[in-house]
CSV table of C-alpha atoms and ligand atoms in Angstrom, one decimal:
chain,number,residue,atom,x,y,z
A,1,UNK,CA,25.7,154.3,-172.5
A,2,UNK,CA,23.3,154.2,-169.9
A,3,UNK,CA,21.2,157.5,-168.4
A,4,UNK,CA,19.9,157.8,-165.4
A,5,UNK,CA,16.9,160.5,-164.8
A,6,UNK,CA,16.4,161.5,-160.8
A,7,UNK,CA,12.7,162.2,-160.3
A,8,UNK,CA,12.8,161.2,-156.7
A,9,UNK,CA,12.4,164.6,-155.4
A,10,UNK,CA,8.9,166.5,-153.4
A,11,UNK,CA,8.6,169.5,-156.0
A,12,UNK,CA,8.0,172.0,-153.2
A,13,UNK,CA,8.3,174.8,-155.2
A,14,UNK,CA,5.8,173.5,-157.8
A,15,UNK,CA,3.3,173.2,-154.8
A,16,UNK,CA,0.0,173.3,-155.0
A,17,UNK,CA,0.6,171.4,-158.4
A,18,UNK,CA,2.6,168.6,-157.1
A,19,UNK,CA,0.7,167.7,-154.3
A,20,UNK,CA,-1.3,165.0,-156.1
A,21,UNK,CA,1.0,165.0,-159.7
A,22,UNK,CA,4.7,163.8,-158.9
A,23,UNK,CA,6.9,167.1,-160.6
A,24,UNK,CA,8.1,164.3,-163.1
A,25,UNK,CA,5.0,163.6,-164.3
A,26,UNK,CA,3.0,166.7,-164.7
A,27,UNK,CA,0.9,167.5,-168.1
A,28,UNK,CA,3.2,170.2,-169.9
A,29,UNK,CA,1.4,170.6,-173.3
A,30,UNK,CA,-0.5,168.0,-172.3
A,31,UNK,CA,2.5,165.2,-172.1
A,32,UNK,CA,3.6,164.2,-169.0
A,33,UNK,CA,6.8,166.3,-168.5
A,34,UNK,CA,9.5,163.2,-168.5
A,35,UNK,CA,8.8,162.5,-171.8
A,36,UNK,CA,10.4,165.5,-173.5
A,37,UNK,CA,13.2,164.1,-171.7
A,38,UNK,CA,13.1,160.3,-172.6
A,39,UNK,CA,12.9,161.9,-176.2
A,40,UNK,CA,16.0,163.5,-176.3
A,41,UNK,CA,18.0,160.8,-174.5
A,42,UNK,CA,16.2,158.3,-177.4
A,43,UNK,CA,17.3,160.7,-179.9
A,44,UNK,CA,21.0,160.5,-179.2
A,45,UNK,CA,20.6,156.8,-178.9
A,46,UNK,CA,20.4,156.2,-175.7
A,47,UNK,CA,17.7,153.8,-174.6
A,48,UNK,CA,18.8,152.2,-171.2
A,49,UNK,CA,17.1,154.9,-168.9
A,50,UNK,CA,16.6,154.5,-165.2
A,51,UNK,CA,14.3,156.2,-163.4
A,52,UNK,CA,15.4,157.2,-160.1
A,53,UNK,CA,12.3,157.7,-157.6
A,54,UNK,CA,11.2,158.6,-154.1
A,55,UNK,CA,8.1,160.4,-153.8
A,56,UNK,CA,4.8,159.0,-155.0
A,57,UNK,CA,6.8,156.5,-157.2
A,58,UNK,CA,3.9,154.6,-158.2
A,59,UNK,CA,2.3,156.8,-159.7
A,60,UNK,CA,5.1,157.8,-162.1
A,61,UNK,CA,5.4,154.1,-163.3
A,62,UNK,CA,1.5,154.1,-163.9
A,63,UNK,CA,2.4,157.1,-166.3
A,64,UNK,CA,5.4,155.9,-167.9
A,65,UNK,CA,5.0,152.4,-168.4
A,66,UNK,CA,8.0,150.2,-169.4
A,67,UNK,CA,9.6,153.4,-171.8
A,68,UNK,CA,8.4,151.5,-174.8
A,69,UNK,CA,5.9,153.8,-176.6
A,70,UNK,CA,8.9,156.7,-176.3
A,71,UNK,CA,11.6,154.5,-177.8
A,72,UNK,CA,13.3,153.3,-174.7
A,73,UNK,CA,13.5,150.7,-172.0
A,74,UNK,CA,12.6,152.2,-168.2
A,75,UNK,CA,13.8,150.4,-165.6
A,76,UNK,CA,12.5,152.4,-162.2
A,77,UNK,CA,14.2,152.1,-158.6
A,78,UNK,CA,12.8,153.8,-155.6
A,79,UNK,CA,14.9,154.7,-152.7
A,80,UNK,CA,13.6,153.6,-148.9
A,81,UNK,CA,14.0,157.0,-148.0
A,82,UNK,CA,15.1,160.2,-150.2
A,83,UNK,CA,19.0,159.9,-150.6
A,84,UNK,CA,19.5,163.7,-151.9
A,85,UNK,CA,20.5,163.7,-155.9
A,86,UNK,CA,24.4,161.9,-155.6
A,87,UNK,CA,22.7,159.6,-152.8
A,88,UNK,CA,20.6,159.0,-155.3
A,89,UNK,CA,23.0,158.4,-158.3
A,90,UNK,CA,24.7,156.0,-156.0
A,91,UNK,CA,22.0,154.4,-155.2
A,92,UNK,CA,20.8,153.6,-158.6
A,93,UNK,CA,23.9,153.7,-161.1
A,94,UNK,CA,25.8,150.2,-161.9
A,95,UNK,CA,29.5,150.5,-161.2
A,96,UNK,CA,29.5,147.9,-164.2
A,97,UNK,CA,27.7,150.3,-166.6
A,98,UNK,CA,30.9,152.7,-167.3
A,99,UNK,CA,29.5,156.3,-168.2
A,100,UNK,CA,26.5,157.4,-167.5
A,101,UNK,CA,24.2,160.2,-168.5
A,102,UNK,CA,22.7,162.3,-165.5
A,103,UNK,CA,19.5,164.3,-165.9
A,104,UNK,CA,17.3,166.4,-163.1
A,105,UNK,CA,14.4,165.3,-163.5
A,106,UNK,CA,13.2,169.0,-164.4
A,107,UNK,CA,14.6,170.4,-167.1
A,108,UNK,CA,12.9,171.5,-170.6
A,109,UNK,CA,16.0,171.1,-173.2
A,110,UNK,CA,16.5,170.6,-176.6
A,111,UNK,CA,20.0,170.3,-175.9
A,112,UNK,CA,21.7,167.1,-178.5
A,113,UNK,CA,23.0,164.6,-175.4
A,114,UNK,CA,25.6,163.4,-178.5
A,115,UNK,CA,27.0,166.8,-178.8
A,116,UNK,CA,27.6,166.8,-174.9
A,117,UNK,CA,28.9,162.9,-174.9
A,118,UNK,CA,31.4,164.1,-177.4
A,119,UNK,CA,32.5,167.4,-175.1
A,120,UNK,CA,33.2,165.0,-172.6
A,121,UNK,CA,35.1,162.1,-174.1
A,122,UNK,CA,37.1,164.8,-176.3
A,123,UNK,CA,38.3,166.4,-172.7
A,124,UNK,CA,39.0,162.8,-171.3
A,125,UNK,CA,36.9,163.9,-168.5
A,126,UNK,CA,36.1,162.4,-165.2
A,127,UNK,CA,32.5,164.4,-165.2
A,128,UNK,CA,31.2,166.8,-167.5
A,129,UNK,CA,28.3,169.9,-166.0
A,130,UNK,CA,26.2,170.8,-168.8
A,131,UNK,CA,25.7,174.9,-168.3
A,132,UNK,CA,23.0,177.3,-169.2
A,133,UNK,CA,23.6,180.8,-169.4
A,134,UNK,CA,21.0,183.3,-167.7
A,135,UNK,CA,20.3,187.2,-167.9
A,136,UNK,CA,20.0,187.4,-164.0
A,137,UNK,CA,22.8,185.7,-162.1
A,138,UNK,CA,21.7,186.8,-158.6
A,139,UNK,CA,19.2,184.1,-158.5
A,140,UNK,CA,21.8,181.1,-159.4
A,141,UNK,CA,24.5,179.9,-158.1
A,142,UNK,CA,27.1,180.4,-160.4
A,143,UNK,CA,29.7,178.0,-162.0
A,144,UNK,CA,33.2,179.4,-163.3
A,145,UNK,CA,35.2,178.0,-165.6
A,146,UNK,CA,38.2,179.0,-167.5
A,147,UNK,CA,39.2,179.5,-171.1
A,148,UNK,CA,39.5,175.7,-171.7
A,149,UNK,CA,36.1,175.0,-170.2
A,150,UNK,CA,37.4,173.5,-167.2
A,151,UNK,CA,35.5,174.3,-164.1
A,152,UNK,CA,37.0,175.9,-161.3
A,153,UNK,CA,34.4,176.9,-158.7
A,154,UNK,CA,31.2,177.1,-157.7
A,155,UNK,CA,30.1,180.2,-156.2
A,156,UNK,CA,26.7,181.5,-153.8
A,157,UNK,CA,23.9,183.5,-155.3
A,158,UNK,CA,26.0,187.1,-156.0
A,159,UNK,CA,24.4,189.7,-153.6
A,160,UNK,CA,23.0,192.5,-156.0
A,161,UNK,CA,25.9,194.6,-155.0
A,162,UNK,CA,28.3,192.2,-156.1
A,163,UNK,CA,27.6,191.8,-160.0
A,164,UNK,CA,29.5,194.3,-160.7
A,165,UNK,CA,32.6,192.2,-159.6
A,166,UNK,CA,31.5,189.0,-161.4
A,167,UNK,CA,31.1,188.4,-165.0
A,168,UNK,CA,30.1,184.6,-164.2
A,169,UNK,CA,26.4,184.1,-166.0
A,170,UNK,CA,27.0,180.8,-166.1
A,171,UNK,CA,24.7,178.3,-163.9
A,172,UNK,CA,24.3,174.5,-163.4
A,173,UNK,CA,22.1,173.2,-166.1
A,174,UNK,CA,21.2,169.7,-164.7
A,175,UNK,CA,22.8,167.8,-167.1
A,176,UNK,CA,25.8,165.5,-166.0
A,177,UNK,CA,27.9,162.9,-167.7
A,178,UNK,CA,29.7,161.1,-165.1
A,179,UNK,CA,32.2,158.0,-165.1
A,180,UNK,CA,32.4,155.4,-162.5
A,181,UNK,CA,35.2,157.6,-160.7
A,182,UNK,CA,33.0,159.6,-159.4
A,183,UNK,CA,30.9,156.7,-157.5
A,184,UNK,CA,33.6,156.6,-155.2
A,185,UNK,CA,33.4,160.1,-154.0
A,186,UNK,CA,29.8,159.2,-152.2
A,187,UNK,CA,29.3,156.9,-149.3
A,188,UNK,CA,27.0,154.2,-149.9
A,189,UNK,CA,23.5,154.2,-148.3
A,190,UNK,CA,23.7,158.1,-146.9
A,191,UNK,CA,22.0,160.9,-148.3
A,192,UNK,CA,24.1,163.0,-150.3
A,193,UNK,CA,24.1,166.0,-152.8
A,194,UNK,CA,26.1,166.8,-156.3
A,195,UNK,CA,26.1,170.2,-155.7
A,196,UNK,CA,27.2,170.7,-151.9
A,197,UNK,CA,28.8,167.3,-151.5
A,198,UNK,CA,30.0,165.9,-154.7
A,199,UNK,CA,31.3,168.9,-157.2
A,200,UNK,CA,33.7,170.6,-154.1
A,201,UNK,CA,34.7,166.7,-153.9
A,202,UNK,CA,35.8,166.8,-157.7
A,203,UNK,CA,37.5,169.8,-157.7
A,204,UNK,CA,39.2,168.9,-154.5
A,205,UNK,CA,40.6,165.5,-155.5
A,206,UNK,CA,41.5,167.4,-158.8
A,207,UNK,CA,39.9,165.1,-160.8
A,208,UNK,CA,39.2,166.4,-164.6
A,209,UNK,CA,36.1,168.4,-164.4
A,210,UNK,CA,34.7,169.7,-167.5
A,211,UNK,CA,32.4,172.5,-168.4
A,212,UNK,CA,30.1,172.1,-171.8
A,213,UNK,CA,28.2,175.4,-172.2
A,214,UNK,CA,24.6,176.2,-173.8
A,215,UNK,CA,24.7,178.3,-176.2
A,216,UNK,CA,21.8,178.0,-178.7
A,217,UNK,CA,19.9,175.4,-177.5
A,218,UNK,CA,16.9,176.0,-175.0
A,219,UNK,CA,16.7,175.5,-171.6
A,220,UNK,CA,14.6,176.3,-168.6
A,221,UNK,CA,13.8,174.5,-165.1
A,222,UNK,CA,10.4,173.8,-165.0
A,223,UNK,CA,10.7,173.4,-160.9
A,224,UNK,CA,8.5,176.4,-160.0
A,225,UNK,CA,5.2,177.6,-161.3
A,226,UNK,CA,6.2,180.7,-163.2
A,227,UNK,CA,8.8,178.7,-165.4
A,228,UNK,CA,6.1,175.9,-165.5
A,229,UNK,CA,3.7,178.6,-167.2
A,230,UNK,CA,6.4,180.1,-169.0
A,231,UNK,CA,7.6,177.0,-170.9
A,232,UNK,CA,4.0,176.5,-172.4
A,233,UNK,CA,3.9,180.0,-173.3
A,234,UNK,CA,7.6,179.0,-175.0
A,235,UNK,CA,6.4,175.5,-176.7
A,236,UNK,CA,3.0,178.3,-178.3
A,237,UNK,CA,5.3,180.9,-179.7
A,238,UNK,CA,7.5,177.8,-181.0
A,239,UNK,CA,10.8,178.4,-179.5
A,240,UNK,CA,11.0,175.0,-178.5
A,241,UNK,CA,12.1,172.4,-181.6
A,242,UNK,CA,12.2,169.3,-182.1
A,243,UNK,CA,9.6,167.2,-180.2
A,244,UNK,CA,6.3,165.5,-181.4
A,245,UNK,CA,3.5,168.0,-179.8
A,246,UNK,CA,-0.1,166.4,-179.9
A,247,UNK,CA,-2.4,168.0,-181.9
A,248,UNK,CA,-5.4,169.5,-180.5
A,249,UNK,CA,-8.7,166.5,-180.0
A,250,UNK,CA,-11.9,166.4,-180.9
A,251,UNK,CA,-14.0,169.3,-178.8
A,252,UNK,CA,-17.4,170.8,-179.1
A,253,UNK,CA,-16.2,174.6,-179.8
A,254,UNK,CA,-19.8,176.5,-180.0
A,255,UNK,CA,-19.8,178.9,-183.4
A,256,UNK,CA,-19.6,181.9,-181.6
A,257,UNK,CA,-16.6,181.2,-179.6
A,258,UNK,CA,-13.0,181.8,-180.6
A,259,UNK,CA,-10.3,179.5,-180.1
A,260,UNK,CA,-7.3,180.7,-181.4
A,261,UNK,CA,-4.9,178.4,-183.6
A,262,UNK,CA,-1.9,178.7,-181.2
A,263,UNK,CA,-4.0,176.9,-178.2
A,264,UNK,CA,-4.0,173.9,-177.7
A,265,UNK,CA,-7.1,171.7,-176.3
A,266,UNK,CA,-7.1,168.3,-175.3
A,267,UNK,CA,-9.8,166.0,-176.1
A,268,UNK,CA,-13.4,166.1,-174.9
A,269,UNK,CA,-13.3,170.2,-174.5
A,270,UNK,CA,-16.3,172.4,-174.8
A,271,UNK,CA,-15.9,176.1,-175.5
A,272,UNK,CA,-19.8,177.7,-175.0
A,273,UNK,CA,-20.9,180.8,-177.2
A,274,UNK,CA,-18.8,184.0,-177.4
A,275,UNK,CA,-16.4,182.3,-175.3
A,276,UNK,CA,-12.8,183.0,-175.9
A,277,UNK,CA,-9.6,180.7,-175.6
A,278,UNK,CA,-6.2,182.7,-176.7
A,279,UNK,CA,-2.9,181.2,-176.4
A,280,UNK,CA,-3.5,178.9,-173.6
A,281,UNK,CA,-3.4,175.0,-173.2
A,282,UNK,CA,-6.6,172.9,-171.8
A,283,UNK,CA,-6.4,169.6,-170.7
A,284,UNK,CA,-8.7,167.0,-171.3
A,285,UNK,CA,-12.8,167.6,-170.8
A,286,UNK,CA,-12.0,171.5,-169.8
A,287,UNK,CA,-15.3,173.4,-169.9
A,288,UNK,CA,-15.7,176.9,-171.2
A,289,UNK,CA,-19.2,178.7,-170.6
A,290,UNK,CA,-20.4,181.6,-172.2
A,291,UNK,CA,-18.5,184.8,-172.6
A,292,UNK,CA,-15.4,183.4,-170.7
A,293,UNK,CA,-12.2,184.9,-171.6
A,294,UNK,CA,-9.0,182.4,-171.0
A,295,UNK,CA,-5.6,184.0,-171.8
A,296,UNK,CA,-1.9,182.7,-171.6
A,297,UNK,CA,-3.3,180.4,-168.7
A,298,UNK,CA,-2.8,176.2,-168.3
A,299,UNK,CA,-5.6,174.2,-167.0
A,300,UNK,CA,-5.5,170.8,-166.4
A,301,UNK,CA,-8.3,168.4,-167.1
A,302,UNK,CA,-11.9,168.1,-166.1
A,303,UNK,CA,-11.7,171.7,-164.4
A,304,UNK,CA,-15.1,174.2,-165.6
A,305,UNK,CA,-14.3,178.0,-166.2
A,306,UNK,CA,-17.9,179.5,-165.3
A,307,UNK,CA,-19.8,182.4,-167.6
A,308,UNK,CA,-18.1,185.8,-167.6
A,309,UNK,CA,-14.7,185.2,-165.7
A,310,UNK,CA,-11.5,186.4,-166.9
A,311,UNK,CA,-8.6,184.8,-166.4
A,312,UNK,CA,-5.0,185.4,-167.8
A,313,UNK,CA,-1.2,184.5,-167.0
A,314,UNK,CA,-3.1,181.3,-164.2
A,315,UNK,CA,-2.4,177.8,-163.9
A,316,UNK,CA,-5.5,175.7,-162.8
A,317,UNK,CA,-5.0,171.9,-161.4
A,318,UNK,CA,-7.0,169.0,-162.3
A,319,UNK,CA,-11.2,169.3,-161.5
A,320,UNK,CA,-11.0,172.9,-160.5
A,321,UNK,CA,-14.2,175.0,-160.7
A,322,UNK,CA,-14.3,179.1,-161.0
A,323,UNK,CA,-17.2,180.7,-160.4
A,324,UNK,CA,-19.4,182.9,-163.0
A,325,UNK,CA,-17.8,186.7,-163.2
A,326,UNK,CA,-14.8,185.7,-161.5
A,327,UNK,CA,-11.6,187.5,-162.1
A,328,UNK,CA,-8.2,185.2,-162.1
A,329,UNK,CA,-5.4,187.5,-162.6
A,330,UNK,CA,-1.7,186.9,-163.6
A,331,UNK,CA,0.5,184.7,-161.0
A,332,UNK,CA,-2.9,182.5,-159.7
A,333,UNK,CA,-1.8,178.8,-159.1
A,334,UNK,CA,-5.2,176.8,-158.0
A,335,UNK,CA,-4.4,173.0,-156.8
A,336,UNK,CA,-6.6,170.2,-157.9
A,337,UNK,CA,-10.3,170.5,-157.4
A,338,UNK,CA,-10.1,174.3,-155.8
A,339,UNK,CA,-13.4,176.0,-156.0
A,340,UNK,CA,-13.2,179.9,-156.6
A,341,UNK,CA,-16.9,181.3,-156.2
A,342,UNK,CA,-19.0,183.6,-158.1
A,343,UNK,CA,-17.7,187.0,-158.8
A,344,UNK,CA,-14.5,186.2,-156.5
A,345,UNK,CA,-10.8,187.7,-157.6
A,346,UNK,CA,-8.0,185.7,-157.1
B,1,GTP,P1,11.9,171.4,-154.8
B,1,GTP,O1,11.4,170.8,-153.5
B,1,GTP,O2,10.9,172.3,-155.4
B,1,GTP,O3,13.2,172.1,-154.6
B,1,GTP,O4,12.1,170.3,-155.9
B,1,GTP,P2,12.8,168.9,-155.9
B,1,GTP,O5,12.4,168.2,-154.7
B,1,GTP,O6,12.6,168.3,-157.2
B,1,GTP,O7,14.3,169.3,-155.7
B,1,GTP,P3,15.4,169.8,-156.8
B,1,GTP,O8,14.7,170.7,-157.8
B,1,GTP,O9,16.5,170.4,-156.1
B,1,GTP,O10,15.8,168.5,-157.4
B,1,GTP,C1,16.5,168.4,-158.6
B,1,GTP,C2,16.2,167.0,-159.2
B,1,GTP,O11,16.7,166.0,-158.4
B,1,GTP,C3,14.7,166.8,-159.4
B,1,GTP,O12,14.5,166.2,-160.7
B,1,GTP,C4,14.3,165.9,-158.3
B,1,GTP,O13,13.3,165.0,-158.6
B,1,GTP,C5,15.6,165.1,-158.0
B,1,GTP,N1,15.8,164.8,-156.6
B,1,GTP,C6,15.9,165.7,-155.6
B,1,GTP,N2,16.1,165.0,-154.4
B,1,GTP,C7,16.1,163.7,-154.7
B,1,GTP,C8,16.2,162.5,-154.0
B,1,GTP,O14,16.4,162.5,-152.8
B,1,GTP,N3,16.1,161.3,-154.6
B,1,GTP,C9,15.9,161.2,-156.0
B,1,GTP,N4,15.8,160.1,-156.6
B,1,GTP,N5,15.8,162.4,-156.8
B,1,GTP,C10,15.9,163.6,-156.1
């Protein structure tokens, strides 16, 4: 079994955090994000992974190396130009290989790939959607299925005024197992799509398309930067099982701050005097001064959080400086090296 991961894509939505940091690669709790992924393929046994890549390629292979140190062998191929996610399956998958194990590169899952292997060979199916279930379906497009978890279509964002008439909560996950079948519904060389192109292409040729449903296991997208806050806030209040966290490294933490056990800090941190860190995630060399209050926020290395300032519910890139007194409320995304000055609320 051989799985193939597409991270070739420009993380718009993640923007300003992407704009230097490939989505693929960025810290979440202080990991590069693919690796939660090459986890649970290594987990189910699957080592033979192949990264599929288009933007700032290089560096994801400085990040990820040969696989090794995460249990499995990478091999990486980047596209000439982005070939949209089928375009890229093509692109990369070996007709040879037989079945192969799709994921988006950005999804957060715990979800046991075995379990889903299993759904599919036990339905003798041609490809096999992995589907999460959400609370609000007017954001999604929705996949329905019937009562033997075969899919039957796929169907826009409901307007608000439509719920009513659907009770489809059912949405694309990101997780595919595919046979070789289905590399012959995409052209070779063009850029192509799963979901617009290939999926109406499945149903259409009535080849067996099978549904596998999540219904305990956790799952989020981590594509934009309120999910990309949110799963932190997930992996502190331990809903997310399962994967090797780091512990927190070495930091100068003054006796008169408070740090509270659920954050986590990277190494090289200082936290100055009656400084306050609470339930929040600092990347390496992160500096703290006095009477600074950081709250349910990420911040990525090297950045300096300046005397008095609040902050709560933010995300800070890499190098980032805030001045003294400043107040950084809920929603603020800052890209790498932004400078916020004294007394300023963002
Ligand atoms: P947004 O620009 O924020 O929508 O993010 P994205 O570019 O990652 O697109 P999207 O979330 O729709 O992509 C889903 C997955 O497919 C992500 O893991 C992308 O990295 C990947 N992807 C999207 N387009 C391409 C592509 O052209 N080539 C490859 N190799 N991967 C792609």
């Amino acid at each position: 079994m051989q799985a193939l991961i597409l991270a070739g894509g420009k993380g718009t939505r993640l923007r300003p955090l992407t704009v230097y940091t490939p989505k693929p690669v960025v810290s979440v709790m202080n990991r590069p994000f693919l690796v939660y992924q090459l986890e649970i393929l290594a987990r189910a046994g699957i080592t033979d992974v192949t990264l599929s890549l288009s933007y700032q390629p290089d560096k994801i292979e400085d990040v990820i190396g040969d696989g090794s140190e995460y249990g499995v062998k990478v091999n990486f191929v980047t596209e000439p130009s982005p070939m949209g996610t089928a375009g890229a399956y093509k692109f990369a998958a070996n007709a040879e290989g037989g079945t192969t194990v799709v994921l988006n590169g950005d999804i957060l899952t715990d979800v046991d790939i075995n379990h889903v292997i299993e759904c599919h060979r036990g339905r003798k199916a041609d490809a096999t959607l992995v589907l999460a279930r959400v609370d609000d379906p007017s954001r999604y497009g929705l996949v329905e299925t019937d009562a033997d978890g075969n899919i039957l279509k796929f169907l826009e964002k409901p307007k608000p005024g439509d719920l009513s008439e659907t009770s489809v909560n059912t949405i694309n996950a990101g997780i595919y197992i595919l046979e070789p079948s289905v590399l012959g519904l995409i052209p070779e060389g063009e850029n192509h799509s799963f979901e617009y192109n290939v999926f109406p292409a499945i149903l259409e040729k009535g080849l067996k398309f099978n549904a596998c449903i999540l219904e305990t296991e956790y799952w989020r997208d981590i594509g934009n930067p309120e999910s990309y806050l949110q799963a932190h806030l997930d992996f502190l209040d331990g809903k997310i099982k399962g994967f090797d966290l780091p512990a927190s490294g070495a930091s100068e933490i003054a006796t008169a701050a408070s740090v509270d056990d659920r954050s986590l800090l990277a190494e090289g941190c200082v936290v100055k005097p009656n400084a306050k860190v609470i339930n929040s995630v600092l990347g390496p060399g992160v500096h703290v001064e006095e009477k600074a209050v950081v709250e349910n926020s990420v911040i990525w290395g090297h950045s300096r959080v300046g005397s008095h300032v609040e902050m709560d519910g933010a995300v800070l890139g890499r190098g980032c400086y805030i001045g003294k007194n400043a107040a950084v409320r809920p929603g603020t995304v800052l890209g790498d090296k932004a400078s916020i000055p004294d007394y300023s609320k963002v």
